[in-house]
Coordinates of C-alpha atoms in Angstrom, one line a residue:
Chain A
M276 CA 8.5 22.0 -19.5
Y277 CA 5.3 20.1 -19.4
T278 CA 2.2 21.4 -21.1
F279 CA -1.2 20.4 -19.8
S280 CA -2.9 18.7 -22.7
S281 CA -6.3 20.2 -23.4
K282 CA -7.8 16.7 -23.6
L283 CA -6.8 15.9 -20.1
K284 CA -7.9 19.3 -18.9
T285 CA -11.3 18.8 -20.5
F286 CA -11.5 15.3 -19.0
S287 CA -10.8 16.7 -15.5
L288 CA -13.3 19.5 -15.9
I289 CA -16.0 17.0 -17.0
L290 CA -15.2 14.8 -14.0
M291 CA -15.6 17.7 -11.7
V292 CA -18.9 18.8 -13.3
L293 CA -20.3 15.2 -13.2
G294 CA -19.0 14.9 -9.6
I295 CA -20.8 18.1 -8.5
I296 CA -24.0 16.8 -10.2
G297 CA -23.6 13.4 -8.4
I298 CA -23.0 15.1 -5.0
G299 CA -26.0 17.4 -5.7
I300 CA -28.2 14.4 -6.4
G301 CA -26.9 12.8 -3.2
F302 CA -27.9 15.8 -1.1
V303 CA -31.2 16.4 -2.8
S304 CA -32.3 12.8 -2.5
V305 CA -31.9 12.6 1.3
P306 CA -35.3 11.2 2.4
N307 CA -37.3 13.2 4.9
K308 CA -38.8 11.8 8.0
E309 CA -42.0 10.6 6.3
E310 CA -40.1 8.9 3.5
V311 CA -37.9 7.1 6.0
K312 CA -40.9 6.0 7.9
E313 CA -42.5 4.6 4.7
M314 CA -39.3 2.9 3.7
M315 CA -39.0 1.3 7.1
E316 CA -42.6 0.1 7.0
N317 CA -42.1 -1.4 3.6
A318 CA -39.0 -3.2 4.9
H319 CA -41.1 -4.3 8.0
G320 CA -43.8 -5.6 5.7
D321 CA -41.3 -7.7 3.8
H322 CA -40.0 -8.9 7.1
H323 CA -43.4 -10.2 8.0
G324 CA -43.9 -11.7 4.7
Q325 CA -40.8 -13.7 5.2
A326 CA -41.7 -14.5 8.7
N327 CA -44.6 -16.6 7.5
S328 CA -42.3 -18.9 5.7
H329 CA -39.8 -19.1 8.4
E330 CA -40.5 -21.2 11.4
S331 CA -37.9 -19.3 13.5
H332 CA -40.0 -16.2 13.2
A333 CA -43.1 -17.9 14.6
T334 CA -42.2 -16.7 18.0
H335 CA -42.0 -13.1 16.7
E336 CA -45.6 -13.5 15.4
V337 CA -46.7 -14.7 18.7
A338 CA -45.1 -11.8 20.5
S339 CA -46.8 -9.3 18.2
G340 CA -50.1 -10.9 18.9
H341 CA -49.3 -10.9 22.6
H342 CA -48.5 -7.2 23.0
D343 CA -51.8 -6.2 21.5
T344 CA -53.4 -7.0 24.8
H345 CA -51.0 -5.0 26.8
Q346 CA -51.3 -1.3 26.2
S347 CA -48.2 -0.3 28.1
E348 CA -46.0 -2.5 25.9
V349 CA -47.5 -0.9 22.8
N350 CA -46.4 2.5 24.1
H351 CA -43.0 1.2 24.8
K352 CA -42.8 -0.3 21.3
E353 CA -43.9 3.0 19.8
E354 CA -41.1 4.9 21.7
G355 CA -38.5 2.4 20.5
H356 CA -39.9 2.7 17.0
D357 CA -39.5 6.5 17.1
A358 CA -35.9 6.2 18.3
H359 CA -35.2 3.8 15.5
L360 CA -36.8 6.1 13.0
E361 CA -34.6 9.0 14.3
H362 CA -31.6 6.8 14.0
V363 CA -32.2 5.7 10.4
L364 CA -33.1 9.3 9.5
H365 CA -29.7 10.5 10.8
Q366 CA -27.9 7.8 8.9
Q367 CA -29.7 8.7 5.7
Q368 CA -28.9 12.4 6.3
N369 CA -25.2 11.5 6.9
K370 CA -24.9 9.6 3.6
P371 CA -24.0 12.4 1.2
W372 CA -21.8 14.1 3.8
S373 CA -19.9 10.9 4.5
A374 CA -19.5 10.1 0.8
F375 CA -18.0 13.6 0.4
Y376 CA -15.8 13.2 3.5
V377 CA -14.4 9.8 2.4
A378 CA -13.3 11.0 -1.0
C379 CA -12.1 14.3 0.4
I380 CA -9.9 12.7 3.1
F381 CA -8.7 10.0 0.7
F382 CA -7.4 12.3 -1.9
M383 CA -5.9 14.7 0.6
L384 CA -4.1 12.0 2.6
L385 CA -2.9 10.4 -0.6
T386 CA -0.9 13.6 -1.3
V387 CA 0.3 13.6 2.2
G388 CA 1.6 10.1 1.5
V389 CA 3.5 11.4 -1.5
L390 CA 4.9 14.2 0.6
A391 CA 6.1 11.7 3.3
F392 CA 7.6 9.6 0.5
Y393 CA 9.3 12.7 -0.9
A394 CA 10.7 13.7 2.5
I395 CA 12.0 10.1 3.1
Q396 CA 13.8 10.2 -0.3
Q397 CA 15.4 13.5 0.6
A398 CA 16.4 12.5 4.1
A399 CA 17.7 9.1 2.9
Q400 CA 19.6 10.8 0.1
A401 CA 18.2 8.1 -2.2
G402 CA 20.2 8.0 -5.5
W403 CA 17.5 6.6 -7.7
S404 CA 14.6 9.0 -7.1
P405 CA 15.6 12.6 -7.7
I406 CA 14.5 12.2 -11.3
L407 CA 11.0 11.7 -10.0
F408 CA 11.1 14.6 -7.5
R409 CA 9.2 17.0 -9.8
V410 CA 6.5 14.5 -10.3
M411 CA 6.1 14.1 -6.5
E412 CA 6.2 17.9 -6.1
G413 CA 3.5 18.1 -8.8
I414 CA 1.3 15.7 -6.9
T415 CA 1.7 17.4 -3.6
G416 CA 0.5 20.6 -5.3
Y417 CA -2.9 19.2 -4.5
L418 CA -2.2 19.3 -0.8
L419 CA -3.1 23.0 -0.4
P420 CA -6.5 23.0 -2.1
G421 CA -7.3 19.5 -0.8
S422 CA -6.6 20.5 2.8
V423 CA -8.5 23.8 2.5
I424 CA -11.6 21.9 1.3
F425 CA -11.1 19.4 4.0
F426 CA -10.7 22.0 6.7
V427 CA -13.8 23.8 5.6
F428 CA -15.6 20.4 5.9
L429 CA -14.4 20.0 9.5
V430 CA -15.5 23.5 10.4
L431 CA -19.0 22.8 8.9
S432 CA -19.1 19.7 11.0
G433 CA -18.1 21.7 14.0
F434 CA -21.1 24.0 13.3
H435 CA -23.4 21.0 13.3
M436 CA -24.1 21.1 9.6
N437 CA -23.9 17.3 9.7
H438 CA -23.9 14.5 12.1
L439 CA -20.6 12.6 11.3
F440 CA -18.9 13.2 14.6
V441 CA -21.2 12.1 17.4
W442 CA -19.1 13.8 20.1
M443 CA -19.8 17.2 18.5
D444 CA -23.4 16.9 19.5
E445 CA -23.9 18.3 23.0
T446 CA -27.2 16.5 23.6
E447 CA -25.5 13.2 22.8
V448 CA -22.5 14.0 25.0
A449 CA -24.9 14.8 27.9
K450 CA -26.4 11.3 27.7
D451 CA -23.1 9.6 27.3
H452 CA -20.7 9.1 30.2
L453 CA -17.9 7.8 27.9
L454 CA -18.0 10.9 25.6
Q455 CA -18.0 13.2 28.7
A456 CA -14.9 11.5 29.9
K457 CA -13.2 12.2 26.5
S458 CA -14.5 15.7 26.1
G459 CA -11.2 17.2 27.3
Y460 CA -9.7 15.9 24.1
L461 CA -12.7 15.6 21.8
N462 CA -14.1 19.1 21.7
V463 CA -14.7 21.3 18.7
P464 CA -12.3 24.2 19.4
F465 CA -9.3 21.9 20.3
F466 CA -10.2 19.7 17.4
L467 CA -10.0 22.5 14.9
I468 CA -6.8 23.9 16.4
R469 CA -5.2 20.5 16.0
A470 CA -6.4 20.4 12.4
V471 CA -4.9 23.8 11.7
V472 CA -1.6 22.8 13.2
F473 CA -1.3 19.6 11.3
L474 CA -2.5 20.8 7.9
G475 CA -0.5 24.0 8.4
G476 CA 2.7 22.1 9.2
W477 CA 2.4 19.8 6.2
N478 CA 1.6 22.7 3.8
L479 CA 4.5 24.7 5.1
Y480 CA 6.9 21.9 4.5
R481 CA 5.5 21.4 1.1
Y482 CA 5.8 25.1 0.3
F483 CA 9.4 25.5 1.5
S484 CA 10.7 22.2 0.1
R485 CA 9.3 23.0 -3.3
R486 CA 10.7 26.5 -3.2
N487 CA 14.2 25.2 -2.2
S488 CA 14.0 22.6 -4.9
I489 CA 13.3 25.1 -7.6
A490 CA 15.9 27.5 -6.2
Q491 CA 18.5 24.7 -6.3
D492 CA 18.1 24.4 -10.1
D493 CA 19.9 27.7 -10.7
A494 CA 22.1 27.7 -7.6
T495 CA 25.9 27.6 -7.8
D496 CA 26.3 25.5 -4.6
V497 CA 24.3 22.9 -2.8
S498 CA 23.0 25.1 0.0
F499 CA 19.3 24.7 -1.0
Y500 CA 19.8 20.9 -1.2
K501 CA 21.2 20.9 2.3
K502 CA 18.3 23.1 3.5
N503 CA 15.9 20.6 2.0
F504 CA 17.7 17.7 3.7
K505 CA 17.3 19.3 7.1
L506 CA 13.8 20.3 6.4
A507 CA 12.9 16.8 5.4
A508 CA 14.3 15.3 8.5
A509 CA 12.5 17.8 10.7
F510 CA 9.2 17.3 8.8
L511 CA 9.4 13.5 9.2
V512 CA 9.6 13.9 13.0
F513 CA 6.6 16.3 12.9
F514 CA 4.8 14.1 10.4
I515 CA 4.9 10.9 12.4
V516 CA 3.5 12.6 15.5
S517 CA 0.9 14.6 13.6
E518 CA -0.1 11.7 11.5
S519 CA -0.9 9.5 14.5
I520 CA -3.0 12.2 16.2
M521 CA -4.6 13.1 12.8
S522 CA -5.8 9.5 12.5
W523 CA -7.5 9.6 15.9
D524 CA -9.1 13.0 15.2
W525 CA -10.4 12.6 11.6
I526 CA -11.0 8.9 11.4
M527 CA -11.1 7.1 14.7
S528 CA -13.3 9.8 16.4
V529 CA -16.3 8.9 14.1
D530 CA -16.4 5.8 16.3
P531 CA -15.8 7.6 19.6
H532 CA -16.5 4.6 21.8
W533 CA -13.8 2.5 20.1
Y534 CA -10.0 2.8 20.3
S535 CA -7.0 1.0 18.9
T536 CA -3.3 1.8 19.4
L537 CA -2.3 0.5 16.0
F538 CA -4.7 2.8 14.2
G539 CA -2.3 5.6 13.2
W540 CA 0.2 3.3 11.5
Y541 CA -2.6 1.4 9.8
V542 CA -4.0 4.6 8.3
F543 CA -0.5 5.7 7.4
A544 CA 0.2 2.5 5.5
S545 CA -3.1 2.8 3.6
F546 CA -2.4 6.3 2.3
F547 CA 1.3 5.8 1.9
V548 CA 0.9 2.9 -0.5
S549 CA -1.8 4.9 -2.4
G550 CA 0.6 7.8 -2.7
I551 CA 3.4 5.7 -4.1
T552 CA 0.9 4.1 -6.5
V553 CA -0.1 7.6 -7.7
I554 CA 3.5 8.5 -8.2
A555 CA 4.0 5.4 -10.4
L556 CA 0.8 6.0 -12.4
I557 CA 1.6 9.7 -13.1
T558 CA 5.2 8.9 -14.0
L559 CA 4.0 6.2 -16.4
Y560 CA 1.5 8.7 -17.9
L561 CA 4.1 11.4 -18.4
K562 CA 6.6 9.0 -19.8
S563 CA 4.1 7.6 -22.3
K564 CA 3.6 11.2 -23.4
G565 CA 7.4 11.6 -23.9
Y566 CA 8.1 14.0 -21.0
L567 CA 10.3 11.8 -18.9
E568 CA 12.7 10.1 -21.3
Q569 CA 15.4 9.5 -18.7
V570 CA 13.0 7.6 -16.5
N571 CA 13.8 4.0 -17.3
T572 CA 12.2 0.7 -16.3
S573 CA 14.5 0.5 -13.3
H574 CA 12.8 3.5 -11.8
I575 CA 9.4 2.0 -12.5
H576 CA 10.7 -1.3 -11.0
D577 CA 11.7 0.5 -7.8
L578 CA 8.3 2.2 -7.5
A579 CA 6.6 -1.2 -8.1
K580 CA 8.7 -2.8 -5.4
F581 CA 7.5 -0.1 -3.0
M582 CA 3.9 -0.7 -4.1
F583 CA 4.4 -4.3 -3.4
G584 CA 6.2 -4.0 -0.1
I585 CA 3.9 -1.3 1.4
S586 CA 0.8 -3.3 0.3
I587 CA 2.1 -6.2 2.4
F588 CA 2.9 -3.8 5.2
W589 CA -0.6 -2.5 5.1
T590 CA -1.9 -6.0 5.3
Y591 CA 0.3 -6.8 8.2
L592 CA -1.1 -3.9 10.1
W593 CA -4.6 -4.6 9.1
F594 CA -4.3 -8.2 10.2
S595 CA -2.5 -7.3 13.4
Q596 CA -5.3 -4.9 14.4
F597 CA -8.0 -7.3 13.4
M598 CA -6.5 -10.5 14.8
L599 CA -5.6 -9.0 18.2
I600 CA -9.2 -7.7 18.6
W601 CA -10.8 -10.9 17.2
Y602 CA -8.7 -13.1 19.4
S603 CA -9.3 -11.4 22.7
D604 CA -12.9 -10.6 21.8
I605 CA -13.4 -7.9 24.4
P606 CA -16.9 -6.5 23.8
E607 CA -16.0 -2.9 23.9
E608 CA -13.4 -3.3 21.1
V609 CA -14.8 -6.1 19.1
T610 CA -18.1 -4.4 18.1
Y611 CA -16.1 -2.4 15.6
F612 CA -15.3 -5.6 13.6
V613 CA -18.5 -7.4 14.4
F614 CA -20.5 -4.6 12.8
R615 CA -18.3 -4.4 9.8
I616 CA -18.3 -8.1 9.1
E617 CA -22.1 -8.3 9.5
N618 CA -23.0 -5.3 7.4
Y619 CA -20.0 -4.6 5.2
K620 CA -19.0 -8.1 4.3
L621 CA -18.2 -7.5 0.7
P622 CA -16.2 -4.2 1.1
F623 CA -14.5 -5.5 4.2
F624 CA -13.1 -8.7 2.7
G625 CA -13.1 -7.4 -0.8
M626 CA -10.6 -4.7 0.0
L627 CA -8.4 -7.5 1.4
V628 CA -8.4 -9.1 -1.9
M629 CA -7.7 -5.8 -3.8
N630 CA -5.1 -4.6 -1.4
F631 CA -3.3 -7.8 -0.6
V632 CA -4.0 -10.9 -2.6
F633 CA -4.0 -9.1 -6.0
P634 CA -0.8 -7.1 -5.6
V635 CA 1.0 -10.0 -3.9
L636 CA 0.3 -12.3 -6.8
I637 CA 0.9 -9.8 -9.6
L638 CA 3.8 -7.7 -8.3
I639 CA 5.9 -10.5 -7.0
N640 CA 7.3 -11.1 -10.4
T641 CA 10.4 -9.1 -11.4
D642 CA 9.5 -9.0 -15.0
F643 CA 6.0 -7.8 -14.3
K644 CA 7.3 -5.0 -12.2
R645 CA 8.8 -3.5 -15.4
L646 CA 5.7 -3.6 -17.5
S647 CA 3.7 -0.4 -17.7
W648 CA 0.3 -2.1 -18.2
I649 CA 0.8 -4.4 -15.3
I650 CA 1.7 -1.5 -13.0
T651 CA -1.2 0.6 -14.3
M652 CA -3.7 -2.3 -13.7
A653 CA -2.3 -3.2 -10.3
G654 CA -2.2 0.5 -9.4
I655 CA -5.8 1.1 -10.2
V656 CA -6.8 -1.9 -8.2
I657 CA -4.7 -0.7 -5.2
L658 CA -6.2 2.8 -5.3
F659 CA -9.8 1.5 -5.4
G660 CA -8.9 -1.0 -2.6
H661 CA -7.6 1.8 -0.4
Y662 CA -10.6 4.0 -1.2
I663 CA -12.7 1.2 0.1
D664 CA -10.5 0.9 3.1
F665 CA -11.3 4.5 4.0
Y666 CA -14.9 3.8 3.2
N667 CA -14.9 1.0 5.7
M668 CA -13.3 3.1 8.3
I669 CA -15.8 6.0 8.0
M670 CA -19.1 4.7 6.7
P671 CA -20.1 2.1 9.3
A672 CA -19.9 4.7 12.0
T673 CA -21.8 7.4 10.2
V674 CA -24.4 5.6 8.0
G675 CA -24.4 2.2 9.5
D676 CA -26.2 -0.5 7.6
Q677 CA -27.7 2.1 5.2
W678 CA -24.6 2.2 3.0
F679 CA -24.7 2.0 -0.7
I680 CA -22.2 3.1 -3.4
G681 CA -24.5 5.4 -5.3
W682 CA -24.7 8.9 -6.7
A683 CA -23.1 10.7 -3.8
E684 CA -20.2 8.3 -3.5
L685 CA -19.3 8.0 -7.2
G686 CA -20.0 11.8 -7.6
S687 CA -17.6 12.6 -4.7
I688 CA -14.9 10.3 -6.2
A689 CA -15.4 11.9 -9.6
F690 CA -15.3 15.4 -8.3
F691 CA -12.1 14.9 -6.2
L692 CA -10.4 12.9 -9.0
G693 CA -11.2 15.7 -11.4
L694 CA -9.9 18.3 -9.1
F695 CA -6.8 16.2 -8.3
I696 CA -6.0 15.8 -12.0
F697 CA -6.6 19.4 -12.7
V698 CA -4.4 20.7 -9.8
V699 CA -1.6 18.2 -10.2
F700 CA -1.1 18.6 -13.9
T701 CA -1.4 22.4 -13.6
T702 CA 1.4 22.3 -10.9
L703 CA 3.5 20.1 -13.2
T704 CA 3.5 22.9 -15.8
K705 CA 4.9 25.3 -13.4
A706 CA 8.5 24.0 -13.3
S707 CA 10.8 21.9 -15.3
L708 CA 10.2 18.2 -14.9
F709 CA 13.9 17.7 -14.4
A710 CA 15.3 18.9 -11.0
K711 CA 18.7 19.6 -12.5
G712 CA 20.2 21.2 -9.4
N713 CA 19.9 18.1 -7.3
P714 CA 23.5 16.7 -6.7
L715 CA 22.2 13.1 -7.0
M716 CA 20.6 13.8 -10.3
E717 CA 23.4 12.3 -12.4
E718 CA 23.2 9.1 -10.4
S719 CA 19.5 9.0 -10.7
K720 CA 19.6 9.5 -14.5
H721 CA 21.8 6.5 -14.9
F722 CA 20.1 4.4 -12.3
H723 CA 20.0 0.9 -13.4
Y724 CA 18.9 -2.1 -11.4
Chain B
M1376 CA 42.9 -38.2 -25.2
T1377 CA 44.1 -34.9 -23.7
N1378 CA 42.0 -31.8 -23.3
K1379 CA 43.8 -28.6 -23.2
V1380 CA 42.5 -25.4 -21.5
I1381 CA 43.9 -21.9 -21.3
H1382 CA 43.9 -20.2 -17.9
A1383 CA 44.0 -16.4 -18.4
I1384 CA 44.6 -14.6 -15.2
Y1385 CA 43.6 -11.0 -14.6
N1386 CA 44.0 -8.7 -11.6
D1387 CA 41.2 -6.3 -12.2
D1388 CA 37.5 -6.9 -12.6
D1389 CA 37.0 -4.2 -15.2
V1390 CA 39.8 -5.8 -17.3
L1391 CA 38.1 -9.2 -16.8
M1392 CA 34.7 -7.8 -18.0
D1393 CA 36.3 -6.4 -21.2
A1394 CA 38.2 -9.7 -21.7
V1395 CA 35.0 -11.7 -21.3
K1396 CA 33.3 -9.5 -23.9
Q1397 CA 36.2 -9.8 -26.4
T1398 CA 36.4 -13.6 -25.9
R1399 CA 32.7 -14.0 -26.6
A1400 CA 33.0 -11.7 -29.6
A1401 CA 35.9 -13.9 -30.9
H1402 CA 33.8 -17.0 -30.4
H1403 CA 36.0 -18.8 -27.9
H1404 CA 34.0 -20.9 -25.5
I1405 CA 34.4 -19.8 -21.9
E1406 CA 34.3 -22.9 -19.7
E1407 CA 34.4 -21.1 -16.3
V1408 CA 35.4 -17.8 -14.6
Y1409 CA 36.8 -17.8 -11.1
T1410 CA 36.5 -14.6 -9.1
P1411 CA 37.2 -13.7 -5.5
F1412 CA 33.9 -11.8 -5.2
P1413 CA 30.7 -11.3 -7.2
V1414 CA 31.4 -9.2 -10.3
H1415 CA 28.3 -7.2 -11.2
G1416 CA 27.1 -8.0 -14.7
L1417 CA 29.5 -10.8 -15.3
D1418 CA 26.7 -13.4 -15.8
K1419 CA 25.2 -11.1 -18.4
A1420 CA 28.5 -10.6 -20.2
M1421 CA 29.1 -14.4 -20.2
G1422 CA 25.6 -14.9 -21.5
L1423 CA 24.5 -17.2 -18.7
A1424 CA 20.8 -18.1 -18.4
P1425 CA 19.0 -16.3 -15.5
T1426 CA 18.4 -18.3 -12.4
R1427 CA 15.1 -19.9 -11.7
I1428 CA 15.6 -20.2 -7.9
A1429 CA 13.0 -17.5 -7.1
I1430 CA 10.4 -19.6 -9.0
A1431 CA 11.4 -22.6 -7.0
S1432 CA 11.2 -20.7 -3.8
F1433 CA 7.7 -19.4 -4.6
L1434 CA 6.5 -23.0 -5.2
Y1435 CA 8.2 -24.2 -1.9
G1436 CA 6.3 -21.4 -0.2
L1437 CA 3.0 -22.7 -1.5
V1438 CA 4.0 -26.2 -0.2
G1439 CA 4.6 -24.7 3.2
L1440 CA 1.3 -22.9 3.2
S1441 CA -0.5 -26.2 2.3
V1442 CA 1.3 -28.1 4.9
A1443 CA 0.4 -25.6 7.6
T1444 CA -3.2 -25.5 6.5
A1445 CA -3.6 -29.2 6.3
M1446 CA -1.9 -29.8 9.6
M1447 CA -3.9 -27.4 11.6
R1448 CA -7.2 -28.3 9.9
F1449 CA -6.7 -31.9 10.8
I1450 CA -5.5 -31.3 14.4
M1451 CA -7.7 -28.4 15.4
I1452 CA -10.9 -29.0 13.5
V1453 CA -11.1 -32.6 12.3
D1454 CA -9.4 -34.8 14.8
W1455 CA -10.3 -33.2 18.1
P1456 CA -12.3 -30.0 17.9
Q1457 CA -12.1 -28.9 21.5
D1458 CA -13.5 -25.7 22.9
I1459 CA -10.3 -23.9 23.9
G1460 CA -11.2 -20.6 25.5
G1461 CA -14.3 -20.2 23.3
K1462 CA -12.4 -20.2 20.0
P1463 CA -14.8 -21.4 17.3
S1464 CA -13.5 -24.7 16.0
F1465 CA -16.5 -25.6 13.8
S1466 CA -14.6 -25.0 10.6
Y1467 CA -11.2 -23.9 9.5
I1468 CA -12.4 -20.5 8.3
D1469 CA -14.1 -19.8 11.6
N1470 CA -10.8 -20.0 13.5
M1471 CA -8.5 -19.0 10.7
P1472 CA -7.1 -15.7 12.2
A1473 CA -5.6 -17.8 15.0
F1474 CA -3.8 -20.0 12.4
V1475 CA -2.4 -17.2 10.2
P1476 CA 0.8 -16.7 12.2
I1477 CA 1.7 -20.3 11.8
M1478 CA 0.6 -20.4 8.1
F1479 CA 2.9 -17.4 7.5
E1480 CA 5.9 -18.8 9.3
M1481 CA 5.6 -22.2 7.7
T1482 CA 5.4 -20.5 4.2
V1483 CA 8.6 -18.6 5.0
F1484 CA 10.3 -21.6 6.5
F1485 CA 9.6 -23.8 3.6
A1486 CA 10.4 -21.2 1.0
A1487 CA 13.7 -20.2 2.6
H1488 CA 15.1 -23.6 3.6
L1489 CA 14.1 -25.6 0.6
M1490 CA 15.5 -22.8 -1.6
V1491 CA 18.8 -22.9 0.2
I1492 CA 19.0 -26.7 -0.1
T1493 CA 18.1 -26.4 -3.8
F1494 CA 21.0 -23.9 -4.1
Y1495 CA 23.4 -26.3 -2.5
M1496 CA 22.4 -29.2 -4.6
R1497 CA 22.4 -27.3 -7.9
S1498 CA 25.8 -25.7 -7.1
K1499 CA 27.1 -29.1 -5.8
L1500 CA 28.1 -27.7 -2.4
W1501 CA 28.4 -29.8 0.7
P1502 CA 30.7 -30.4 3.7
F1503 CA 33.9 -32.3 2.8
K1504 CA 33.5 -31.5 -0.8
K1505 CA 36.8 -31.2 -2.6
A1506 CA 37.5 -27.6 -3.6
E1507 CA 37.7 -27.0 -7.3
N1508 CA 40.1 -24.2 -7.2
P1509 CA 42.5 -24.0 -10.2
D1510 CA 44.6 -21.3 -8.6
V1511 CA 44.6 -20.2 -5.0
R1512 CA 45.0 -16.6 -5.9
T1513 CA 41.5 -16.5 -7.3
T1514 CA 40.1 -16.5 -3.7
D1515 CA 42.2 -13.4 -2.9
D1516 CA 42.8 -10.9 -5.6
H1517 CA 43.0 -12.5 -9.0
F1518 CA 40.4 -13.4 -11.6
L1519 CA 40.8 -16.5 -13.8
M1520 CA 39.1 -17.3 -17.1
E1521 CA 39.2 -20.9 -18.3
V1522 CA 38.8 -21.3 -22.0
G1523 CA 38.9 -24.6 -24.0
V1524 CA 41.6 -24.8 -26.6
H1525 CA 40.3 -25.5 -30.1
G1526 CA 42.4 -24.7 -33.1
N1527 CA 45.7 -22.8 -33.0
E1528 CA 47.1 -22.8 -29.5
E1529 CA 49.7 -20.0 -30.2
D1530 CA 47.0 -17.7 -31.6
M1531 CA 44.8 -18.2 -28.6
V1532 CA 47.7 -17.5 -26.1
S1533 CA 48.5 -14.2 -27.9
F1534 CA 44.8 -13.3 -28.1
F1535 CA 44.5 -13.6 -24.3
K1536 CA 47.7 -11.8 -23.7
S1537 CA 46.2 -8.9 -25.7
T1538 CA 43.1 -8.8 -23.5
G1539 CA 45.2 -7.6 -20.6
A1540 CA 45.9 -10.9 -18.8
V1541 CA 48.8 -10.8 -16.4
E1542 CA 49.4 -14.5 -17.0
V1543 CA 48.3 -17.0 -19.6
K1544 CA 48.8 -20.7 -19.0
V1545 CA 48.0 -23.7 -21.1
I1546 CA 47.0 -26.6 -18.9
E1547 CA 46.3 -30.2 -19.7
K1548 CA 43.0 -31.2 -18.2
H1549 CA 42.2 -34.8 -17.6

């Protein structure tokens, strides 16, 4: 049995408290209309200062001199200015909400990734992994609290507490022909019903597979194992459908004018590799504390191979999506990437380095895949990379070019990381770390690559 | 000068593995082991150095990537930067996404083929090569360990008999 070390517990509680403070600062420091106006005027002033030194801006100067003489144009300009002010204000107001949302969906989907990995191992009757099943079950313990918080967030969005989902705003939909055409699918009641079905389905699978797994420990036959096998197969079918639709609902719909067929797979690859990385990191932690003696370097090696392979799979999907859109350059699709490359250059290409170049060069070596410190280092880079991946998917649509990784973002990460650690390690104390009833356990114990 | 070797023949891979370990422990030098199929762990038991072919392959892959990059940069950007359907051919990075499929395939092509050729050369395999098979049964269901004879021949024969060999032969090798 695992006992939650008091040090780690304190650490997770501190993270949560710091996180709440950070999120609080994020919400409190949202500028009001006057402050945004001032901010923009300052930025405008700078702009003019630069303009003097840039010849290319000379025409702009001429234009501003020009419209002084035309009253109608001034009015028009003022209107445009107000609309711009409104826009920036909305983006500023969205910032703490988006920061919370990104961290919330990242940690929740990461557990879903672990759940999918777990189901695949069950359905494939993998001989190497049963020794890690309790670790995976411990991680998926976060699924329930994570999805409850996430669902509450969606309900709050549905009640117009924030402005993340443009299509939830009726005045916007009234102005927008494209949103009207999509309102049969993108409407709040149907959206929430889908969320209930998907989150419910995943949580039910998690609940029953965990219960069967524990019941199998003291069983005299393998009936619970067989039940879990069937359950895993059924879950995987449900999962792949729900995962695809989930990615349209919760991520793609923040950009409701844009669509991509590959998107579901792309999102899946992102949280799947994060999930596997978390399994590896928690396994290494527990092993270093002496709780998983029978886990040997071959198990770690296998996890590292998955981290390596799925990182490349993620890159393949990222590139396939990017290159197809870049190549054809259709205006209605390409704006998605144009905006990201113009305003999110560092996170957009930085995540490619973190999620592809780094793992490919580090984890290609067989000897490295057996070293704990290499896996830990690569794992941390991969997790940060995929957080930024989610950041890149959500933020450009909700806060636009007003992004910054500040109090709200770091606070949200800290809060959810603390909660994640707290829930996962509490779940790990609930059952033996050794799923002794699993008929493949003996093989798994002696697994050697 | 004659060079004598012992051919110890086994009919089971587990027996072979044990025999290899005993032979190593008795400090007889194993010249070669012939098996009809790969025996898992045999290289470790014999104390063979690990292969470096993966490292070679990685380097070949880098060569392939360089070839692809240099080729397309010269053709598409330097030599004749045409406007083909509005693709930006001002610099390599501008048009890179279009080149990635070729860069990828060339990397794989070089890595795979040069590695295979390296394998053939290092293993001395080629068409019309004379087979070096000491006993035809080793391609079917027998395992043969070849050990150089140094010291007492009688003792060595009885040693290999005791390791479970179904047949022990002393051969003059030229």
